[in-house]
Amino acid sequence: MKASDGFLWGGATASFQFEGGYKEGGKGLSTHDFETDGSQENPRGVTYVTTDGQRGRARSSFFNAGSLPEGSIPVIEEDEYYPSHQAVDFYHHMKEDVKLMADMNYNVFRFSISWPRIFPTGLEETPNEEGLKFYEDLINELAKYNIEPLITICHDEMPVELALKYGGWSSRKTIDAYLRYCKVLFERFGDKCRWWLTFNEINAVRGFVSCGTHSSADQVHYPAAHNMFVASAKAVAMGHEMMPGSQFGAMYALSEIYPATCHPEDMWRHMNARRESFYFIDIMARGYYPSYARRLLDDRHVDFVPPKEDEEVLRNGTLDFISFSYYRSCTVGRNSTFNVIGGDPNPYLKNTDWGWPIDPLGLRYCLNEIYDRYQKPLFIVENGMGAVDKLEEDGTIQDDYRIEFLRDHLREVIKAIQIDKIPVLGYTMWGNIDLVSLSTGEMTKRYGNIYVDMDDKGNGSLKRIPKKSYYWMRDVIASNGESLFEEGTNE
Ligand code: BGP
């Protein structure tokens, strides 16, 4: 068994976790440039100054840097470390990194464009040429090796001025700023890129850092999400017109969810927990609000009613494919605390060092579930294992645990394609070159097949070193996945 012909194999990154060069080439400040480092025990956060001069700190939870008081301004402090500023310096390692990917047989690379690199404040009429040039050089470099770009237009960030002036996605003015940005990207890169994602993990992001809203409360979040739906639909319609043949998706955090037991109340809770994510895909893939939307909003005391005039916009900008991240499965029961991920422990699964259950079959389940529901091609654009890697004295990294994780998950992907007949377009492993963790801001949590010599505070040579899994993955891709099923690969 192997993947289908033309299957896309590659890696995935996000600008603020990977690029660095945070003030270079005319780039403006991103909301993420204000987020400190952290760890599992000590959450990262944003320091702010309130309108009456008080200093405070908003702590980050997994997908958002909490709530900042209305009117407060985030600040960068001398004595804090901000991982996005240097990240792992892809900005200055671009050619070397692309070559490493090419040698691994990649035919796709997912990256996000940093919005403030193109429009430093988001408010300009004309884009920053130096920023565009950086991505143009990257796309040309990829083309040399026949690697297709898969571009995330907005990966959980925005120019900070849009957050401060408009309240980010809570304002419809941000829709106009986003469309101005999209138009520039489509004009410049449209003939070189067919795969586009309008937003990353749109069902999970909220709050200042990700969405530019000072508050992350439901009453602010759901109307802001509606503005993102409108922005996405308009971008899709514009993209289709400007770039015939272009393919649009948006990206969802879709770690599978299981009911804790067959108790009817656990089943009911499970269905509703899954709908928290389906809500977003239903609207963007089908083009209208689902029947359960009113109750979902009422349950959260959100009195928002989607404006009538947006109905046609949503209908005319539906997605071509559905892409998602899958890291784990979650278990929810009637009393569980759950927020897109989390929930109760699953006694049948082992966890990663960061407590994420390892569940390869859950990925096949998810592919079947999503295809049954939408009948649109699927793209796995994030998957992988965050682990502590050890650089051995002989300079190697023996990440057999990662090989095992990838082998088990990729086998399920291929079974979904060949046995379940699910059209899966491709697979881009998260953080193929080690990068800064989103949730904790650490370097210690590594996903890559390529090691980067850098610690949690940004010290190190930044040297790139292929891990054992690099060579293994290179051979898997060369065989289009067939080697995953060779005898002896279970040992
Ligand atoms: C997803 C994000 C990524 C990423 C990944 C892994 O939610 O889209 O940006 O970082 O999760 O999470 P973490 O880095 O916290 O391990």
XYZ file of C-alpha atoms in Angstrom, residues 1-490:
490
model
C 0.000 0.000 0.000
C 1.112 3.532 -0.649
C -0.261 7.051 -0.986
C -2.114 8.165 -4.110
C -0.242 9.527 -7.131
C 0.563 13.186 -6.742
C 0.257 13.010 -2.952
C 1.896 16.073 -1.384
C 4.555 15.392 1.242
C 6.106 18.170 3.254
C 6.489 20.197 6.416
C 4.658 23.106 8.032
C 5.728 26.244 9.884
C 4.345 29.604 11.044
C 6.183 32.901 10.601
C 6.331 34.032 14.240
C 7.564 30.627 15.422
C 10.096 30.176 12.648
C 11.263 33.335 10.880
C 12.690 35.819 13.369
C 14.000 39.041 11.790
C 11.167 40.708 13.636
C 12.240 44.240 12.783
C 14.131 43.547 9.583
C 13.196 44.420 6.032
C 10.661 47.020 7.103
C 8.521 44.565 9.090
C 6.060 46.046 11.577
C 5.249 44.518 14.955
C 2.975 41.531 15.128
C 0.693 40.815 18.089
C 2.893 37.773 18.747
C 6.004 39.952 19.131
C 4.668 40.889 22.590
C 4.387 37.346 23.895
C 7.132 36.193 26.279
C 8.627 32.751 26.551
C 7.257 30.281 29.103
C 6.996 26.619 29.945
C 4.357 24.069 30.936
C 4.603 25.199 34.564
C 5.046 28.894 33.912
C 2.667 30.140 31.181
C 3.839 32.741 28.696
C 2.103 36.079 28.565
C 1.854 39.692 27.500
C 2.773 42.689 29.674
C 0.459 45.661 29.208
C 0.007 49.202 30.498
C -3.529 50.334 31.264
C -4.982 53.750 30.414
C -4.187 54.948 33.966
C -0.570 53.763 33.764
C -0.878 50.466 35.683
C 1.269 47.535 34.528
C -0.230 44.067 34.323
C 0.300 40.730 32.659
C -2.137 38.652 30.617
C -1.246 35.002 30.839
C -1.472 32.748 27.838
C -3.573 29.674 27.693
C -3.118 27.287 24.795
C -4.678 29.329 22.039
C -4.779 32.874 23.333
C -2.942 35.350 25.497
C -5.928 35.876 27.768
C -7.645 39.217 27.998
C -6.030 42.635 28.178
C -8.023 45.413 29.887
C -9.897 47.560 27.374
C -7.688 50.393 26.097
C -4.444 48.939 27.473
C -1.306 48.758 25.346
C 1.081 45.790 25.188
C 4.737 46.565 25.850
C 8.108 44.942 25.176
C 10.232 44.823 28.351
C 14.050 44.941 28.399
C 14.437 42.044 30.806
C 12.036 39.607 29.132
C 12.727 37.135 26.325
C 10.403 37.233 23.308
C 10.849 34.078 21.214
C 9.317 35.457 18.006
C 12.039 38.101 17.668
C 14.704 35.661 16.605
C 12.634 32.471 16.429
C 14.981 29.990 14.700
C 16.037 32.630 12.197
C 14.639 31.161 9.000
C 14.856 34.754 7.751
C 18.617 34.303 7.405
C 18.699 30.535 6.784
C 16.134 30.327 4.018
C 18.236 28.799 1.227
C 19.955 26.297 3.487
C 16.620 25.216 4.979
C 14.925 24.826 1.601
C 17.831 22.698 0.393
C 17.442 20.414 3.403
C 13.747 20.027 2.596
C 14.491 19.312 -1.055
C 17.007 16.628 -0.086
C 14.228 15.040 1.922
C 12.124 14.738 -1.260
C 9.475 17.280 -0.230
C 7.059 18.401 -2.926
C 5.171 20.892 -0.737
C 6.087 23.325 2.036
C 3.511 25.059 4.205
C 4.504 28.442 5.643
C 2.615 31.486 6.812
C 3.172 34.975 5.535
C 3.719 37.503 8.290
C 1.010 40.115 7.706
C 3.100 42.954 9.268
C 5.990 42.089 6.946
C 3.725 43.014 4.034
C 1.673 45.777 5.684
C 3.694 46.932 8.716
C 0.698 48.490 10.469
C -2.041 46.910 8.368
C -3.282 50.415 7.581
C -1.000 51.358 4.667
C -2.335 51.705 1.146
C 0.788 50.204 -0.448
C 2.680 47.107 0.663
C 6.249 46.848 1.917
C 8.283 45.741 -1.089
C 11.083 44.238 0.975
C 8.623 41.976 2.740
C 7.122 40.778 -0.530
C 10.608 40.175 -1.896
C 11.474 37.873 1.006
C 8.532 35.575 0.223
C 9.103 35.849 -3.512
C 12.677 34.654 -3.022
C 11.394 31.798 -0.866
C 8.804 30.755 -3.448
C 11.425 30.923 -6.238
C 13.831 28.884 -4.161
C 11.144 26.243 -3.571
C 10.335 26.207 -7.286
C 13.959 25.339 -8.081
C 13.343 22.005 -6.371
C 9.743 21.544 -7.542
C 8.373 22.171 -4.072
C 4.913 23.743 -4.142
C 4.105 26.457 -1.621
C 1.066 26.031 0.633
C 0.494 29.490 2.062
C -1.285 30.310 5.307
C -2.411 33.891 4.859
C -3.083 34.472 8.551
C -1.607 32.190 11.202
C -2.901 33.484 14.574
C -1.440 36.999 14.296
C -1.905 40.481 12.861
C -0.118 43.846 12.796
C -0.479 45.154 16.355
C -1.890 48.492 15.151
C -4.961 46.695 13.803
C -5.513 45.282 17.274
C -5.027 48.641 18.971
C -6.917 50.827 16.508
C -9.782 48.548 15.514
C -9.889 45.848 18.172
C -8.667 43.317 15.595
C -11.335 40.981 14.281
C -14.069 42.630 16.334
C -14.181 45.335 13.656
C -15.327 44.999 10.067
C -12.538 47.416 9.159
C -10.134 44.525 9.739
C -11.952 42.642 6.955
C -10.994 45.438 4.529
C -7.386 45.442 5.757
C -7.216 41.657 5.340
C -8.630 41.799 1.810
C -6.151 44.521 0.840
C -3.403 42.201 2.094
C -4.837 39.161 0.260
C -5.123 41.072 -3.005
C -1.437 41.975 -2.866
C -0.475 38.338 -2.213
C -2.700 37.027 -5.014
C -1.344 39.591 -7.488
C 2.258 38.872 -6.634
C 2.260 35.108 -6.036
C -0.876 33.963 -7.853
C 0.967 32.457 -10.798
C 3.310 30.500 -8.522
C 1.015 29.222 -5.825
C -2.202 27.230 -6.061
C -2.701 26.179 -2.412
C -3.986 28.795 0.058
C -5.293 28.708 3.631
C -7.247 31.767 4.724
C -6.800 31.193 8.487
C -5.040 28.819 10.856
C -7.012 26.903 13.514
C -9.889 29.339 13.246
C -11.968 27.195 15.618
C -9.392 27.533 18.358
C -7.886 31.018 18.275
C -9.214 33.879 20.349
C -7.968 36.828 22.405
C -5.395 39.551 21.852
C -2.408 37.735 20.415
C -4.328 35.591 17.930
C -7.331 37.738 17.015
C -6.432 41.243 18.160
C -9.446 41.489 20.494
C -8.647 42.767 23.992
C -11.213 40.384 25.432
C -11.367 36.671 24.759
C -14.910 36.327 26.171
C -17.502 34.482 24.071
C -19.531 37.690 23.616
C -16.550 39.255 21.828
C -15.177 36.116 20.258
C -18.174 34.826 18.269
C -18.992 38.132 16.510
C -15.237 38.483 15.764
C -15.228 34.956 14.301
C -18.112 36.001 12.054
C -15.937 38.795 10.656
C -13.261 36.202 9.949
C -15.851 34.044 8.105
C -16.788 37.020 5.944
C -13.109 37.868 5.333
C -12.354 34.260 4.384
C -15.345 33.968 2.034
C -14.480 37.239 0.293
C -10.826 36.191 -0.029
C -11.842 32.837 -1.536
C -14.144 34.507 -4.087
C -11.475 37.081 -4.984
C -8.760 34.407 -5.155
C -10.812 32.207 -7.487
C -11.375 35.163 -9.776
C -7.778 36.393 -9.769
C -6.109 32.963 -9.865
C -8.033 30.410 -11.930
C -7.340 26.929 -10.605
C -6.400 28.142 -7.130
C -7.489 25.924 -4.248
C -8.620 27.369 -0.938
C -8.906 25.827 2.472
C -8.999 27.079 6.030
C -7.358 25.186 8.824
C -9.089 23.676 11.852
C -7.787 22.161 15.083
C -9.516 18.793 14.771
C -7.984 16.481 17.294
C -10.575 13.694 17.569
C -12.975 13.591 20.526
C -14.301 10.424 22.179
C -17.121 10.149 24.721
C -15.861 9.169 28.188
C -18.477 6.360 28.441
C -21.653 5.256 26.688
C -23.718 7.084 29.324
C -26.254 9.099 27.284
C -25.192 12.323 28.987
C -21.558 11.691 28.058
C -22.641 11.030 24.471
C -24.657 14.248 24.437
C -21.712 16.220 25.805
C -19.450 14.604 23.227
C -21.723 15.579 20.343
C -21.875 19.156 21.541
C -18.121 19.344 22.104
C -17.526 18.261 18.494
C -20.045 20.823 17.287
C -17.906 23.567 18.836
C -15.486 22.846 15.997
C -18.030 21.823 13.333
C -19.686 25.225 13.799
C -16.673 26.811 12.087
C -16.309 24.279 9.279
C -20.049 24.131 8.593
C -20.194 27.872 7.994
C -17.043 28.060 5.884
C -17.351 24.823 3.896
C -21.146 24.803 3.379
C -21.619 28.559 3.294
C -24.348 28.997 5.923
C -24.880 28.832 9.668
C -25.957 25.348 10.848
C -29.294 24.744 12.579
C -27.656 24.278 15.999
C -25.842 27.649 15.811
C -28.552 29.600 17.658
C -28.532 27.253 20.636
C -24.732 27.161 20.696
C -24.650 30.971 20.858
C -27.525 31.167 23.374
C -25.774 28.671 25.655
C -22.850 31.107 25.724
C -25.068 34.158 26.256
C -24.025 35.564 22.906
C -26.868 37.585 21.414
C -25.091 38.101 18.083
C -27.246 37.594 14.986
C -25.309 37.200 11.720
C -26.266 40.116 9.414
C -28.592 39.131 6.563
C -26.421 40.866 3.974
C -23.529 38.480 4.728
C -25.507 35.380 3.749
C -24.702 35.669 0.068
C -21.051 36.423 0.779
C -20.715 33.234 2.830
C -22.469 31.187 0.134
C -20.172 32.521 -2.590
C -16.882 31.868 -0.830
C -16.988 28.259 0.325
C -13.785 26.282 0.721
C -12.415 23.905 -1.915
C -10.822 21.555 0.585
C -10.681 21.082 4.334
C -7.377 21.129 6.113
C -6.700 20.421 9.721
C -4.193 19.800 12.464
C -4.295 16.492 14.275
C -2.036 15.908 17.269
C -3.976 13.703 19.646
C -7.429 12.582 20.635
C -9.418 13.885 23.600
C -11.975 12.262 25.873
C -14.963 14.211 27.173
C -17.695 13.294 29.586
C -20.567 15.194 31.105
C -18.315 16.814 33.735
C -15.126 17.343 31.707
C -13.332 20.620 31.280
C -12.750 20.886 27.580
C -11.749 23.662 25.184
C -11.110 22.262 21.668
C -8.404 20.078 23.212
C -7.956 18.693 26.700
C -10.614 16.658 28.464
C -10.097 13.537 30.569
C -7.205 11.037 30.430
C -7.740 8.090 28.091
C -6.635 4.877 29.879
C -6.044 3.110 26.544
C -3.449 5.552 25.219
C 0.091 6.586 26.106
C 0.942 10.282 26.308
C 3.776 12.421 24.951
C 6.023 14.249 27.437
C 3.556 17.130 27.207
C 0.609 14.936 28.144
C -0.928 14.667 24.674
C -2.403 11.182 24.056
C -0.832 9.373 21.091
C -3.619 8.026 18.890
C -2.824 7.083 15.267
C -6.194 5.415 14.615
C -7.847 8.631 15.770
C -6.391 10.286 12.672
C -8.027 7.739 10.362
C -11.259 8.168 12.326
C -11.024 11.936 11.848
C -10.404 11.645 8.078
C -13.469 9.419 7.730
C -15.625 11.587 9.950
C -14.778 14.832 8.156
C -15.105 13.403 4.664
C -18.470 11.806 5.474
C -19.707 15.171 6.627
C -18.404 17.477 3.883
C -17.342 15.397 0.848
C -14.485 17.760 0.125
C -10.842 16.716 -0.287
C -8.839 16.766 2.933
C -5.331 17.979 3.689
C -3.496 17.122 6.909
C -1.469 20.283 7.363
C -0.178 19.670 10.906
C 0.675 16.498 12.749
C 3.701 15.496 14.758
C 5.198 14.766 18.117
C 6.588 17.364 20.511
C 9.446 15.732 22.406
C 12.733 16.426 24.185
C 15.552 15.543 21.787
C 19.096 14.855 22.888
C 22.088 15.921 20.858
C 24.519 13.020 21.359
C 28.246 13.486 21.767
C 28.801 12.147 18.260
C 26.537 14.904 16.919
C 23.519 12.695 16.110
C 19.928 12.805 17.349
C 18.388 9.342 17.748
C 14.676 10.189 17.693
C 13.278 6.671 17.334
C 10.154 7.686 19.304
C 9.367 10.218 16.557
C 9.878 7.632 13.830
C 7.438 5.360 15.630
C 4.885 8.175 16.007
C 5.122 9.186 12.344
C 5.096 5.619 11.034
C 1.962 4.740 12.998
C 0.118 7.894 11.957
C 1.155 7.762 8.300
C 0.054 4.146 8.016
C -3.417 5.209 9.106
C -3.424 8.004 6.540
C -2.599 5.539 3.778
C -5.233 3.082 4.991
C -7.761 5.929 4.910
C -6.784 6.647 1.303
C -6.599 3.075 0.017
C -9.130 1.189 2.108
C -11.638 3.872 3.120
C -11.322 5.720 -0.220
C -10.874 9.145 1.336
C -9.318 11.745 -0.981
C -6.372 13.071 1.032
C -4.351 15.686 -0.829
C -1.269 15.650 1.340
C 0.487 15.643 4.668
C 2.711 18.402 6.051
C 4.377 17.497 9.341
C 4.362 20.300 11.895
C 7.653 22.034 12.658
C 9.757 19.955 10.289
C 12.678 22.167 11.280
C 12.607 22.667 15.078
C 10.825 25.883 15.991
C 9.367 27.710 18.990
C 6.363 26.052 20.610
C 3.118 27.990 20.301
C 1.603 27.021 23.629
C 4.664 27.256 25.862
C 7.149 29.395 23.909
C 9.858 26.793 24.543
C 12.465 25.276 22.250
C 12.633 22.216 24.479
C 9.424 20.940 22.885
C 10.727 19.905 19.481
C 8.827 18.477 16.515
C 11.390 18.522 13.728
C 13.188 16.052 11.554
C 15.882 18.719 11.552
C 17.407 19.832 14.846
C 18.206 23.490 15.489
C 20.972 24.201 17.975
C 19.188 26.748 20.169
C 17.904 26.756 23.748
C 14.771 28.175 25.385
C 16.346 31.640 25.674
C 17.596 31.789 22.096
C 21.226 30.846 22.819
C 23.026 28.537 20.414
C 24.703 28.402 17.022
C 21.364 27.926 15.168
C 23.097 25.141 13.261
C 20.720 22.737 11.482
C 21.370 19.009 12.071
C 19.277 16.265 10.409
C 17.940 13.811 13.010
C 17.598 10.050 12.504
C 13.945 10.640 11.538
C 15.097 12.914 8.697
C 16.682 10.043 6.781
C 13.788 7.733 7.603
C 11.217 10.249 6.373
C 13.238 10.926 3.220
C 12.948 7.238 2.322
C 9.256 7.093 3.182
C 8.581 9.982 0.811
C 10.773 8.464 -1.926
C 8.594 5.336 -1.788
C 5.365 7.415 -1.639
C 4.666 5.734 1.689
C 5.174 2.139 0.579
C 8.169 1.631 2.873
C 5.896 2.199 5.877
C 4.454 -1.263 5.337
C 7.649 -3.150 4.672
C 8.293 -6.151 6.828
C 10.279 -5.444 9.940
C 9.146 -1.833 10.198
C 7.342 -2.671 13.431
